[in-house]
mmCIF file of C-alpha atoms in Angstrom:
data_model
loop_
_atom_site.group_PDB
_atom_site.id
_atom_site.type_symbol
_atom_site.label_atom_id
_atom_site.label_comp_id
_atom_site.label_asym_id
_atom_site.label_seq_id
_atom_site.Cartn_x
_atom_site.Cartn_y
_atom_site.Cartn_z
ATOM 1 C CA MET N 1 0.198 0.036 0.311
ATOM 2 C CA THR N 2 2.743 2.485 1.434
ATOM 3 C CA SER N 3 4.835 1.666 -1.652
ATOM 4 C CA LYS N 4 1.925 2.017 -4.201
ATOM 5 C CA ARG N 5 1.364 5.608 -2.834
ATOM 6 C CA HIS N 6 4.931 6.436 -2.988
ATOM 7 C CA ALA N 7 5.046 5.175 -6.878
ATOM 8 C CA SER N 8 2.116 7.473 -7.485
ATOM 9 C CA LEU N 9 4.019 10.274 -6.082
ATOM 10 C CA PRO N 10 6.540 11.376 -9.201
ATOM 11 C CA PHE N 11 3.015 11.321 -11.263
ATOM 12 C CA THR N 12 1.368 13.783 -9.143
ATOM 13 C CA THR N 13 4.336 15.731 -9.011
ATOM 14 C CA ALA N 14 4.671 16.286 -12.444
ATOM 15 C CA ALA N 15 1.181 16.422 -13.218
ATOM 16 C CA VAL N 16 1.001 19.356 -10.861
ATOM 17 C CA ALA N 17 4.168 20.831 -12.337
ATOM 18 C CA PHE N 18 2.656 20.409 -16.001
ATOM 19 C CA ALA N 19 -0.442 22.297 -14.455
ATOM 20 C CA ILE N 20 1.341 24.946 -13.452
ATOM 21 C CA ALA N 21 3.362 25.545 -16.570
ATOM 22 C CA SER N 22 0.456 25.263 -18.543
ATOM 23 C CA GLY N 23 -1.252 28.033 -16.635
ATOM 24 C CA LEU N 24 2.060 30.481 -16.843
ATOM 25 C CA SER N 25 2.659 29.633 -20.679
ATOM 26 C CA CYS N 26 -1.108 30.779 -21.209
ATOM 27 C CA ASP N 27 -1.798 34.659 -21.256
ATOM 28 C CA PRO N 28 -5.141 35.490 -22.117
ATOM 29 C CA VAL N 29 -4.351 39.222 -22.996
ATOM 30 C CA HIS N 30 -1.754 37.958 -25.364
ATOM 31 C CA SER N 31 -4.587 35.135 -26.608
ATOM 32 C CA GLU N 32 -6.973 37.872 -27.132
ATOM 33 C CA GLY N 33 -4.871 40.120 -28.902
ATOM 34 C CA VAL N 34 -3.513 37.696 -31.759
ATOM 35 C CA ASP N 35 -7.386 36.235 -31.703
ATOM 36 C CA ARG N 36 -8.644 40.058 -32.372
ATOM 37 C CA LEU N 37 -6.345 40.257 -35.599
ATOM 38 C CA GLY N 38 -8.453 37.540 -36.822
ATOM 39 C CA SER N 39 -7.580 36.590 -40.754
ATOM 40 C CA ASP N 40 -5.352 38.172 -42.878
ATOM 41 C CA PRO N 41 -7.221 41.015 -44.881
ATOM 42 C CA SER N 42 -4.432 40.966 -47.244
ATOM 43 C CA GLY N 43 -4.867 37.655 -47.916
ATOM 44 C CA ARG N 44 -0.982 37.064 -48.415
ATOM 45 C CA LYS N 45 0.579 34.020 -47.255
ATOM 46 C CA ASN N 46 2.600 34.307 -43.907
ATOM 47 C CA GLY N 47 5.869 36.208 -44.682
ATOM 48 C CA PRO N 48 7.109 39.420 -44.626
ATOM 49 C CA THR N 49 4.253 41.275 -46.881
ATOM 50 C CA HIS N 50 1.798 39.551 -44.958
ATOM 51 C CA ARG N 51 -0.805 41.508 -42.676
ATOM 52 C CA PRO N 52 0.167 45.370 -43.442
ATOM 53 C CA GLY N 53 -0.805 47.627 -40.974
ATOM 54 C CA GLN N 54 -1.508 45.753 -38.290
ATOM 55 C CA PRO N 55 0.583 45.493 -35.123
ATOM 56 C CA CYS N 56 3.506 43.109 -35.652
ATOM 57 C CA LEU N 57 4.392 42.621 -32.386
ATOM 58 C CA VAL N 58 1.653 40.756 -31.406
ATOM 59 C CA CYS N 59 2.662 37.721 -32.937
ATOM 60 C CA HIS N 60 6.581 38.771 -33.230
ATOM 61 C CA GLY N 61 6.905 40.071 -29.948
ATOM 62 C CA GLY N 62 8.604 36.787 -28.529
ATOM 63 C CA GLN N 63 5.125 34.968 -26.948
ATOM 64 C CA GLY N 64 4.381 33.662 -30.371
ATOM 65 C CA PRO N 65 2.797 32.546 -32.454
ATOM 66 C CA GLY N 66 5.061 34.374 -35.268
ATOM 67 C CA ASN N 67 9.060 32.189 -34.923
ATOM 68 C CA ALA N 68 10.341 35.729 -35.489
ATOM 69 C CA VAL N 69 11.253 38.093 -32.621
ATOM 70 C CA PHE N 70 11.119 41.872 -34.014
ATOM 71 C CA SER N 71 11.754 44.631 -31.692
ATOM 72 C CA MET N 72 10.560 47.395 -34.292
ATOM 73 C CA ALA N 73 8.240 46.551 -37.045
ATOM 74 C CA GLY N 74 5.109 48.295 -39.118
ATOM 75 C CA THR N 75 3.943 49.768 -42.577
ATOM 76 C CA VAL N 76 4.399 53.049 -44.239
ATOM 77 C CA TYR N 77 1.414 54.432 -46.336
ATOM 78 C CA ARG N 78 1.639 57.317 -48.801
ATOM 79 C CA ASP N 79 -0.123 59.812 -47.187
ATOM 80 C CA VAL N 80 -2.869 59.939 -43.658
ATOM 81 C CA ASN N 81 -5.593 59.123 -46.484
ATOM 82 C CA SER N 82 -3.777 56.422 -47.975
ATOM 83 C CA ASP N 83 -4.060 52.731 -48.954
ATOM 84 C CA VAL N 84 -1.045 53.177 -50.892
ATOM 85 C CA PRO N 85 2.044 51.254 -49.267
ATOM 86 C CA VAL N 86 5.134 53.007 -50.299
ATOM 87 C CA GLN N 87 8.622 50.819 -50.921
ATOM 88 C CA ASP N 88 12.293 51.536 -50.354
ATOM 89 C CA VAL N 89 11.410 53.855 -47.590
ATOM 90 C CA ARG N 90 14.200 54.034 -45.363
ATOM 91 C CA VAL N 91 12.918 53.790 -41.296
ATOM 92 C CA VAL N 92 15.640 55.425 -39.304
ATOM 93 C CA LEU N 93 16.114 54.650 -35.637
ATOM 94 C CA THR N 94 17.739 56.189 -32.876
ATOM 95 C CA ASP N 95 17.714 55.037 -29.567
ATOM 96 C CA ALA N 96 18.397 56.548 -26.463
ATOM 97 C CA PHE N 97 22.065 55.635 -26.194
ATOM 98 C CA ASN N 98 22.583 57.081 -30.172
ATOM 99 C CA THR N 99 22.739 53.390 -31.677
ATOM 100 C CA ARG N 100 21.384 54.145 -35.029
ATOM 101 C CA VAL N 101 19.555 51.265 -37.519
ATOM 102 C CA ALA N 102 17.592 51.859 -40.806
ATOM 103 C CA ALA N 103 15.306 49.240 -41.896
ATOM 104 C CA VAL N 104 13.495 49.439 -45.811
ATOM 105 C CA THR N 105 10.162 48.594 -46.759
ATOM 106 C CA ASN N 106 8.857 46.032 -48.797
ATOM 107 C CA GLU N 107 5.987 46.077 -51.302
ATOM 108 C CA ALA N 108 4.001 45.777 -48.961
ATOM 109 C CA GLY N 109 5.589 48.821 -47.329
ATOM 110 C CA ASN N 110 6.023 46.649 -44.247
ATOM 111 C CA PHE N 111 9.777 46.815 -42.463
ATOM 112 C CA TYR N 112 10.623 44.514 -39.612
ATOM 113 C CA LEU N 113 14.074 44.668 -37.470
ATOM 114 C CA VAL N 114 14.596 41.740 -35.605
ATOM 115 C CA GLU N 115 15.908 41.429 -31.704
ATOM 116 C CA SER N 116 19.527 40.739 -33.208
ATOM 117 C CA GLN N 117 19.623 43.457 -35.125
ATOM 118 C CA PHE N 118 18.392 46.189 -32.917
ATOM 119 C CA ALA N 119 17.416 45.899 -29.280
ATOM 120 C CA PRO N 120 16.669 49.463 -28.421
ATOM 121 C CA ALA N 121 17.166 51.447 -25.321
ATOM 122 C CA PHE N 122 13.639 53.314 -25.227
ATOM 123 C CA PRO N 123 12.996 56.312 -26.140
ATOM 124 C CA VAL N 124 13.521 55.757 -29.922
ATOM 125 C CA THR N 125 13.495 58.442 -32.499
ATOM 126 C CA VAL N 126 12.139 57.604 -35.993
ATOM 127 C CA LEU N 127 12.599 59.518 -39.413
ATOM 128 C CA LEU N 128 11.347 58.129 -42.564
ATOM 129 C CA CYS N 129 13.419 58.916 -45.907
ATOM 130 C CA TYR N 130 12.962 58.536 -49.647
ATOM 131 C CA GLY N 131 14.676 59.288 -52.606
ATOM 132 C CA ALA N 132 18.067 59.127 -53.942
ATOM 133 C CA SER N 133 20.021 61.614 -51.053
ATOM 134 C CA CYS N 134 17.446 61.379 -47.910
ATOM 135 C CA ASP N 135 18.549 65.145 -47.548
ATOM 136 C CA PRO N 136 15.800 67.318 -46.164
ATOM 137 C CA LYS N 137 17.212 70.122 -48.204
ATOM 138 C CA ASP N 138 16.974 68.435 -51.082
ATOM 139 C CA THR N 139 13.110 68.531 -51.706
ATOM 140 C CA ALA N 140 13.001 67.567 -55.529
ATOM 141 C CA ALA N 141 14.757 64.326 -54.890
ATOM 142 C CA SER N 142 13.972 63.291 -51.255
ATOM 143 C CA VAL N 143 11.174 62.850 -48.921
ATOM 144 C CA VAL N 144 12.166 63.239 -45.062
ATOM 145 C CA GLN N 145 9.485 62.704 -42.830
ATOM 146 C CA PRO N 146 10.360 62.696 -38.870
ATOM 147 C CA MET N 147 7.637 61.467 -36.333
ATOM 148 C CA LYS N 148 7.134 64.183 -33.778
ATOM 149 C CA THR N 149 7.302 62.844 -30.508
ATOM 150 C CA HIS N 150 9.307 59.667 -29.403
ATOM 151 C CA ILE N 151 8.692 56.221 -29.096
ATOM 152 C CA GLY N 152 8.432 54.888 -25.386
ATOM 153 C CA ARG N 153 8.163 51.004 -25.347
ATOM 154 C CA GLU N 154 5.752 49.834 -28.459
ATOM 155 C CA GLY N 155 7.341 48.220 -30.973
ATOM 156 C CA SER N 156 4.674 47.963 -33.379
ATOM 157 C CA CYS N 157 4.124 51.506 -35.233
ATOM 158 C CA SER N 158 0.147 50.162 -35.286
ATOM 159 C CA GLY N 159 0.193 50.030 -31.433
ATOM 160 C CA CYS N 160 -0.444 53.649 -31.557
ATOM 161 C CA HIS N 161 -0.725 54.447 -35.563
ATOM 162 C CA VAL N 162 -4.394 53.131 -35.733
ATOM 163 C CA GLU N 163 -6.643 53.668 -38.321
ATOM 164 C CA PRO N 164 -8.825 55.577 -38.309
ATOM 165 C CA SER N 165 -7.538 58.584 -36.982
ATOM 166 C CA SER N 166 -9.019 59.865 -33.533
ATOM 167 C CA ASN N 167 -8.053 61.438 -30.558
ATOM 168 C CA LYS N 168 -6.188 58.747 -29.440
ATOM 169 C CA SER N 169 -4.037 58.014 -32.473
ATOM 170 C CA PRO N 170 -2.389 60.176 -35.335
ATOM 171 C CA GLY N 171 -3.914 57.269 -37.948
ATOM 172 C CA ARG N 172 -1.590 55.471 -40.074
ATOM 173 C CA VAL N 173 2.393 55.931 -40.427
ATOM 174 C CA TYR N 174 2.571 57.917 -43.569
ATOM 175 C CA LEU N 175 5.334 59.693 -45.986
ATOM 176 C CA CYS N 176 4.191 62.347 -47.681
ATOM 177 C CA THR N 177 2.230 65.472 -46.595
ATOM 178 C CA THR N 178 1.467 68.708 -48.212
ATOM 179 C CA GLN N 179 4.036 71.368 -48.818
ATOM 180 C CA GLN N 180 3.238 74.716 -47.134
ATOM 181 C CA ALA N 181 3.829 76.774 -49.935
ATOM 182 C CA THR N 182 2.211 75.049 -52.666
ATOM 183 C CA GLY N 183 -0.375 72.631 -51.042
ATOM 184 C CA ASP N 184 0.800 69.909 -53.411
ATOM 185 C CA PHE N 185 2.699 66.478 -52.735
ATOM 186 C CA PRO N 186 6.172 66.733 -53.686
ATOM 187 C CA PRO N 187 7.101 65.406 -56.850
ATOM 188 C CA LEU N 188 8.420 62.348 -55.281
ATOM 189 C CA CYS N 189 5.178 61.264 -53.622
ATOM 190 C CA THR N 190 2.909 62.487 -56.842
ATOM 191 C CA SER N 191 4.942 59.985 -58.711
ATOM 192 C CA LEU N 192 3.661 56.921 -56.100
ATOM 193 C CA GLY N 193 0.252 57.000 -57.162
ATOM 194 C CA ALA N 194 -3.635 58.121 -56.099
ATOM 195 C CA THR N 195 -4.403 58.407 -52.400
ATOM 196 C CA LYS N 196 -6.611 56.090 -52.455
ATOM 197 C CA MET Y 1 1.839 6.476 26.185
ATOM 198 C CA SER Y 2 2.642 9.888 27.816
ATOM 199 C CA ARG Y 3 4.667 10.536 24.345
ATOM 200 C CA ARG Y 4 1.808 9.597 22.597
ATOM 201 C CA MET Y 5 -0.273 11.927 24.985
ATOM 202 C CA SER Y 6 2.200 15.134 24.226
ATOM 203 C CA ARG Y 7 1.778 14.646 20.811
ATOM 204 C CA ARG Y 8 -1.622 14.606 20.635
ATOM 205 C CA THR Y 9 -1.744 17.967 23.150
ATOM 206 C CA SER Y 10 0.803 19.507 20.580
ATOM 207 C CA GLY Y 11 -0.935 18.754 17.929
ATOM 208 C CA SER Y 12 -4.262 19.917 18.983
ATOM 209 C CA THR Y 13 -2.273 23.271 20.274
ATOM 210 C CA ARG Y 14 -1.206 23.328 16.578
ATOM 211 C CA VAL Y 15 -4.809 23.574 15.370
ATOM 212 C CA THR Y 16 -5.832 25.931 18.308
ATOM 213 C CA LEU Y 17 -2.978 28.200 17.005
ATOM 214 C CA ARG Y 18 -4.135 28.227 13.371
ATOM 215 C CA VAL Y 19 -8.039 28.792 14.150
ATOM 216 C CA MET Y 20 -6.629 31.751 16.371
ATOM 217 C CA PHE Y 21 -4.112 32.966 13.600
ATOM 218 C CA GLY Y 22 -7.231 32.797 11.012
ATOM 219 C CA ALA Y 23 -9.777 34.489 13.066
ATOM 220 C CA LEU Y 24 -7.328 37.283 13.989
ATOM 221 C CA LEU Y 25 -6.471 37.827 10.188
ATOM 222 C CA VAL Y 26 -10.215 38.005 9.259
ATOM 223 C CA SER Y 27 -10.588 40.467 11.969
ATOM 224 C CA ALA Y 28 -7.777 42.519 10.719
ATOM 225 C CA VAL Y 29 -9.049 42.380 7.015
ATOM 226 C CA GLY Y 30 -12.515 43.438 8.062
ATOM 227 C CA GLN Y 31 -11.115 46.409 10.371
ATOM 228 C CA ALA Y 32 -9.298 47.503 7.391
ATOM 229 C CA CYS Y 33 -12.089 47.506 5.091
ATOM 230 C CA SER Y 34 -14.744 49.060 7.714
ATOM 231 C CA GLN Y 35 -11.994 52.154 7.883
ATOM 232 C CA TYR Y 36 -12.937 52.891 4.082
ATOM 233 C CA HIS Y 37 -15.798 55.839 4.159
ATOM 234 C CA ALA Y 38 -16.271 57.189 0.934
ATOM 235 C CA ASP Y 39 -16.667 60.536 1.441
ATOM 236 C CA ASP Y 40 -13.148 61.008 3.107
ATOM 237 C CA ARG Y 41 -11.578 63.818 1.323
ATOM 238 C CA VAL Y 42 -7.989 64.841 1.233
ATOM 239 C CA THR Y 43 -6.624 68.594 0.851
ATOM 240 C CA VAL Y 44 -3.606 69.069 -1.230
ATOM 241 C CA GLN Y 45 -1.353 71.540 -1.420
ATOM 242 C CA THR Y 46 0.364 72.412 -4.607
ATOM 243 C CA PRO Y 47 2.465 74.925 -6.117
ATOM 244 C CA GLY Y 48 -0.592 75.716 -8.432
ATOM 245 C CA SER Y 49 -1.913 75.022 -12.019
ATOM 246 C CA THR Y 50 -0.862 78.247 -13.537
ATOM 247 C CA SER Y 51 2.618 77.638 -12.856
ATOM 248 C CA PHE Y 52 2.229 74.411 -14.366
ATOM 249 C CA ARG Y 53 1.432 74.723 -17.703
ATOM 250 C CA LEU Y 54 5.217 74.971 -19.495
ATOM 251 C CA VAL Y 55 6.018 71.827 -16.400
ATOM 252 C CA GLY Y 56 2.694 70.125 -18.145
ATOM 253 C CA ILE Y 57 3.940 70.494 -21.529
ATOM 254 C CA MET Y 58 7.270 69.404 -20.542
ATOM 255 C CA LEU Y 59 6.106 66.035 -18.933
ATOM 256 C CA ASP Y 60 3.736 65.643 -21.894
ATOM 257 C CA ARG Y 61 6.364 65.751 -24.600
ATOM 258 C CA ARG Y 62 8.593 63.682 -22.244
ATOM 259 C CA CYS Y 63 6.513 60.984 -20.963
ATOM 260 C CA GLY Y 64 2.948 61.506 -22.521
ATOM 261 C CA SER Y 65 3.737 59.738 -26.000
ATOM 262 C CA LEU Y 66 0.835 57.428 -27.058
ATOM 263 C CA ASP Y 67 2.477 54.015 -26.011
ATOM 264 C CA CYS Y 68 3.271 55.399 -22.310
ATOM 265 C CA HIS Y 69 1.296 57.993 -20.414
ATOM 266 C CA GLY Y 70 -0.695 59.230 -23.173
ATOM 267 C CA ALA Y 71 -2.122 55.989 -23.111
ATOM 268 C CA THR Y 72 -6.107 55.467 -21.852
ATOM 269 C CA GLN Y 73 -4.920 52.473 -19.714
ATOM 270 C CA ARG Y 74 -2.490 54.586 -17.570
ATOM 271 C CA ASN Y 75 -3.265 56.005 -14.308
ATOM 272 C CA MET Y 76 -1.200 58.947 -14.259
ATOM 273 C CA ARG Y 77 -2.726 59.807 -17.940
ATOM 274 C CA LEU Y 78 -1.143 63.323 -19.696
ATOM 275 C CA TYR Y 79 -2.894 64.861 -22.696
ATOM 276 C CA GLY Y 80 -0.723 66.793 -24.975
ATOM 277 C CA GLU Y 81 -0.181 68.663 -28.543
ATOM 278 C CA GLU Y 82 1.352 65.334 -29.899
ATOM 279 C CA GLY Y 83 -0.082 62.757 -28.039
ATOM 280 C CA LEU Y 84 -3.674 62.179 -26.365
ATOM 281 C CA ARG Y 85 -6.340 64.532 -26.996
ATOM 282 C CA LEU Y 86 -9.168 65.390 -24.343
ATOM 283 C CA ASP Y 87 -11.310 66.587 -27.010
ATOM 284 C CA PRO Y 88 -12.685 63.859 -29.134
ATOM 285 C CA GLY Y 89 -12.703 65.841 -32.085
ATOM 286 C CA ASP Y 90 -8.795 66.878 -31.660
ATOM 287 C CA GLN Y 91 -6.179 64.164 -33.034
ATOM 288 C CA PRO Y 92 -2.316 64.342 -32.179
ATOM 289 C CA GLY Y 93 -0.629 67.177 -34.294
ATOM 290 C CA SER Y 94 -3.610 68.590 -34.954
ATOM 291 C CA SER Y 95 -3.624 71.439 -32.838
ATOM 292 C CA GLU Y 96 -1.978 72.733 -29.913
ATOM 293 C CA THR Y 97 -2.322 71.561 -26.319
ATOM 294 C CA THR Y 98 -4.846 73.541 -24.935
ATOM 295 C CA ASN Y 99 -5.268 75.066 -21.397
ATOM 296 C CA ALA Y 100 -8.208 72.068 -20.134
ATOM 297 C CA GLU Y 101 -5.412 69.283 -21.348
ATOM 298 C CA ILE Y 102 -2.772 71.362 -19.081
ATOM 299 C CA LEU Y 103 -5.529 71.261 -16.187
ATOM 300 C CA GLU Y 104 -5.971 67.584 -16.620
ATOM 301 C CA ASN Y 105 -1.856 66.776 -16.418
ATOM 302 C CA PHE Y 106 -1.886 68.861 -13.378
ATOM 303 C CA HIS Y 107 -4.804 67.118 -11.476
ATOM 304 C CA ALA Y 108 -3.130 63.707 -12.786
ATOM 305 C CA VAL Y 109 0.369 64.368 -11.573
ATOM 306 C CA VAL Y 110 -1.150 65.912 -7.930
ATOM 307 C CA ALA Y 111 -3.317 62.994 -7.470
ATOM 308 C CA VAL Y 112 -0.660 60.361 -7.666
ATOM 309 C CA GLU Y 113 0.094 60.953 -4.213
ATOM 310 C CA PRO Y 114 -1.347 63.753 -2.877
ATOM 311 C CA GLU Y 115 -0.383 63.335 1.169
ATOM 312 C CA LEU Y 116 3.085 63.421 0.239
ATOM 313 C CA PHE Y 117 2.732 65.718 -2.454
ATOM 314 C CA THR Y 118 1.426 68.277 0.000
ATOM 315 C CA LYS Y 119 4.365 67.347 2.458
ATOM 316 C CA VAL Y 120 6.778 68.133 -0.429
ATOM 317 C CA VAL Y 121 5.375 71.282 -1.445
ATOM 318 C CA THR Y 122 4.689 72.435 1.691
ATOM 319 C CA GLU Y 123 8.388 71.887 2.572
ATOM 320 C CA LYS Y 124 9.362 73.914 -0.415
ATOM 321 C CA GLY Y 125 10.225 70.952 -2.807
ATOM 322 C CA ALA Y 126 12.943 69.466 -0.850
ATOM 323 C CA HIS Y 127 13.418 65.708 -1.268
ATOM 324 C CA PRO Y 128 11.356 65.517 -4.029
ATOM 325 C CA GLU Y 129 12.647 61.963 -4.635
ATOM 326 C CA ARG Y 130 10.025 61.419 -2.057
ATOM 327 C CA LEU Y 131 7.432 61.190 -4.704
ATOM 328 C CA THR Y 132 7.107 58.313 -6.919
ATOM 329 C CA LEU Y 133 6.952 60.191 -9.978
ATOM 330 C CA VAL Y 134 10.497 61.735 -9.310
ATOM 331 C CA ARG Y 135 11.996 58.437 -8.191
ATOM 332 C CA LYS Y 136 10.497 56.593 -11.667
ATOM 333 C CA ALA Y 137 11.371 59.688 -14.311
ATOM 334 C CA ARG Y 138 14.929 59.323 -12.250
ATOM 335 C CA GLY Y 139 15.143 55.610 -12.563
ATOM 336 C CA LEU Y 140 15.448 55.084 -9.061
ATOM 337 C CA GLU Y 141 12.495 53.027 -9.061
ATOM 338 C CA ALA Y 142 11.623 50.011 -11.658
ATOM 339 C CA HIS Y 143 9.989 51.967 -14.262
ATOM 340 C CA LEU Y 144 9.134 50.543 -18.182
ATOM 341 C CA GLY Y 145 9.782 53.766 -19.552
ATOM 342 C CA GLY Y 146 13.274 53.576 -18.145
ATOM 343 C CA THR Y 147 15.398 56.592 -16.455
ATOM 344 C CA LEU Y 148 13.989 59.951 -18.186
ATOM 345 C CA PHE Y 149 15.393 62.512 -16.217
ATOM 346 C CA VAL Y 150 18.947 62.537 -14.489
ATOM 347 C CA ALA Y 151 18.880 64.718 -11.410
ATOM 348 C CA GLY Y 152 19.520 68.353 -11.530
ATOM 349 C CA ASP Y 153 19.337 68.308 -15.754
ATOM 350 C CA ASP Y 154 16.781 70.678 -17.337
ATOM 351 C CA GLU Y 155 13.867 68.379 -17.002
ATOM 352 C CA ASP Y 156 14.264 67.244 -13.497
ATOM 353 C CA ALA Y 157 15.041 71.098 -12.926
ATOM 354 C CA CYS Y 158 11.876 72.049 -14.543
ATOM 355 C CA PHE Y 159 9.844 69.774 -12.509
ATOM 356 C CA VAL Y 160 11.397 70.521 -9.054
ATOM 357 C CA SER Y 161 11.425 74.141 -9.630
ATOM 358 C CA TRP Y 162 7.703 73.613 -9.633
ATOM 359 C CA LEU Y 163 7.742 71.802 -6.460
ATOM 360 C CA GLY Y 164 9.645 74.076 -4.992
ATOM 361 C CA GLY Y 165 6.906 77.229 -5.683
ATOM 362 C CA THR Y 166 9.125 79.228 -8.167
ATOM 363 C CA THR Y 167 8.850 77.520 -12.107
ATOM 364 C CA ASN Y 168 11.826 77.828 -13.802
ATOM 365 C CA GLU Y 169 10.539 79.013 -17.191
ATOM 366 C CA ALA Y 170 13.904 79.453 -19.053
ATOM 367 C CA ILE Y 171 14.898 75.959 -17.766
ATOM 368 C CA CYS Y 172 11.329 74.509 -18.978
ATOM 369 C CA THR Y 173 11.476 76.569 -21.935
ATOM 370 C CA ARG Y 174 15.246 74.759 -22.594
ATOM 371 C CA ALA Y 175 13.919 70.954 -21.918
ATOM 372 C CA ILE Y 176 10.944 71.289 -24.435
ATOM 373 C CA ALA Y 177 12.929 72.620 -27.144
ATOM 374 C CA ALA Y 178 15.484 69.583 -26.557
ATOM 375 C CA LEU Y 179 12.386 67.324 -26.745
ATOM 376 C CA ASP Y 180 12.148 68.257 -30.370
ATOM 377 C CA PRO Y 181 13.136 64.591 -32.487
ATOM 378 C CA LEU Y 182 16.079 64.301 -34.092
ATOM 379 C CA LEU Y 183 16.197 65.178 -37.424
ATOM 380 C CA ASP Y 184 20.003 64.534 -38.689
ATOM 381 C CA VAL Y 185 19.685 61.315 -40.727
ATOM 382 C CA LYS Y 186 23.248 60.899 -42.370
#
């Protein structure tokens, strides 16, 4: 009887350990966040161009289900009212220790940096540049757009840049604003296509 | 036989002690709860909301990004020009920080620890690190946003000067100007 009781002990211990581990690994807030994304509206297969405009780090923040772990990621659109993604935008990020990295957007407008490329000390400042020189003064050949505030902790652009804009969100991340002098988009932006 | 008796006695003593401890705990919790009165009010002494304007703008720029204290789930919630807007019709970046937003920021800062805040203010801002806000900003206490003020730097001096009763407007203005994002790409 006694030996039987002792024999069941390791099993009980393992069962309790498993229950605790399962409980710990199950984060309902994270699970809800993943579920809320739903299916990919773009219809693309998993990969660098999928789910543009969505908060990348919900799945790629280390808790899965995405395997790659990003530190910063997002999508850049032509202008604040636009669904047109912009490819080849340099997203320049500078952290509190002045570590500076740049990522380039792909055809979906997506960019991402994995933790081994950039493990920022917050706050982080951001600047978008597009064109040959990335020189703010060279308005014919470049579009330069700094983010007006810093990032305090959020690695997904659309963690804050939620569409549509509201008192809690400036809307999508965008490259182009109209020029003060003319009220037109810069020439490079005009070449990127229509607003919608 | 006597050994068995003594074991039994010590066992029953242990049970009695546990019951007594449990009763004590329940009574303590009950007493603590019974001391709450919905009508309780705290009178707070502050350096004033008028002198807070530049401090409020600096705090919003430094701490109020939409992913930090500009998020609605934060209890010390900050409003401002480029972050969370108080008026549902405003958007981040659409217009300057309003007086109503400054006042909300003032209330948010004062309400974190009203009694302690009063004590620091009545002592002319002495030992501001008694305030959790200052400890977190200086990185002396766990803060997800990291260390934002270094004791004596412009942002810290701006806030501390307000606590002391005389906002150093020159320092606050300099601190705000320095919080613009970096523009040098190359």
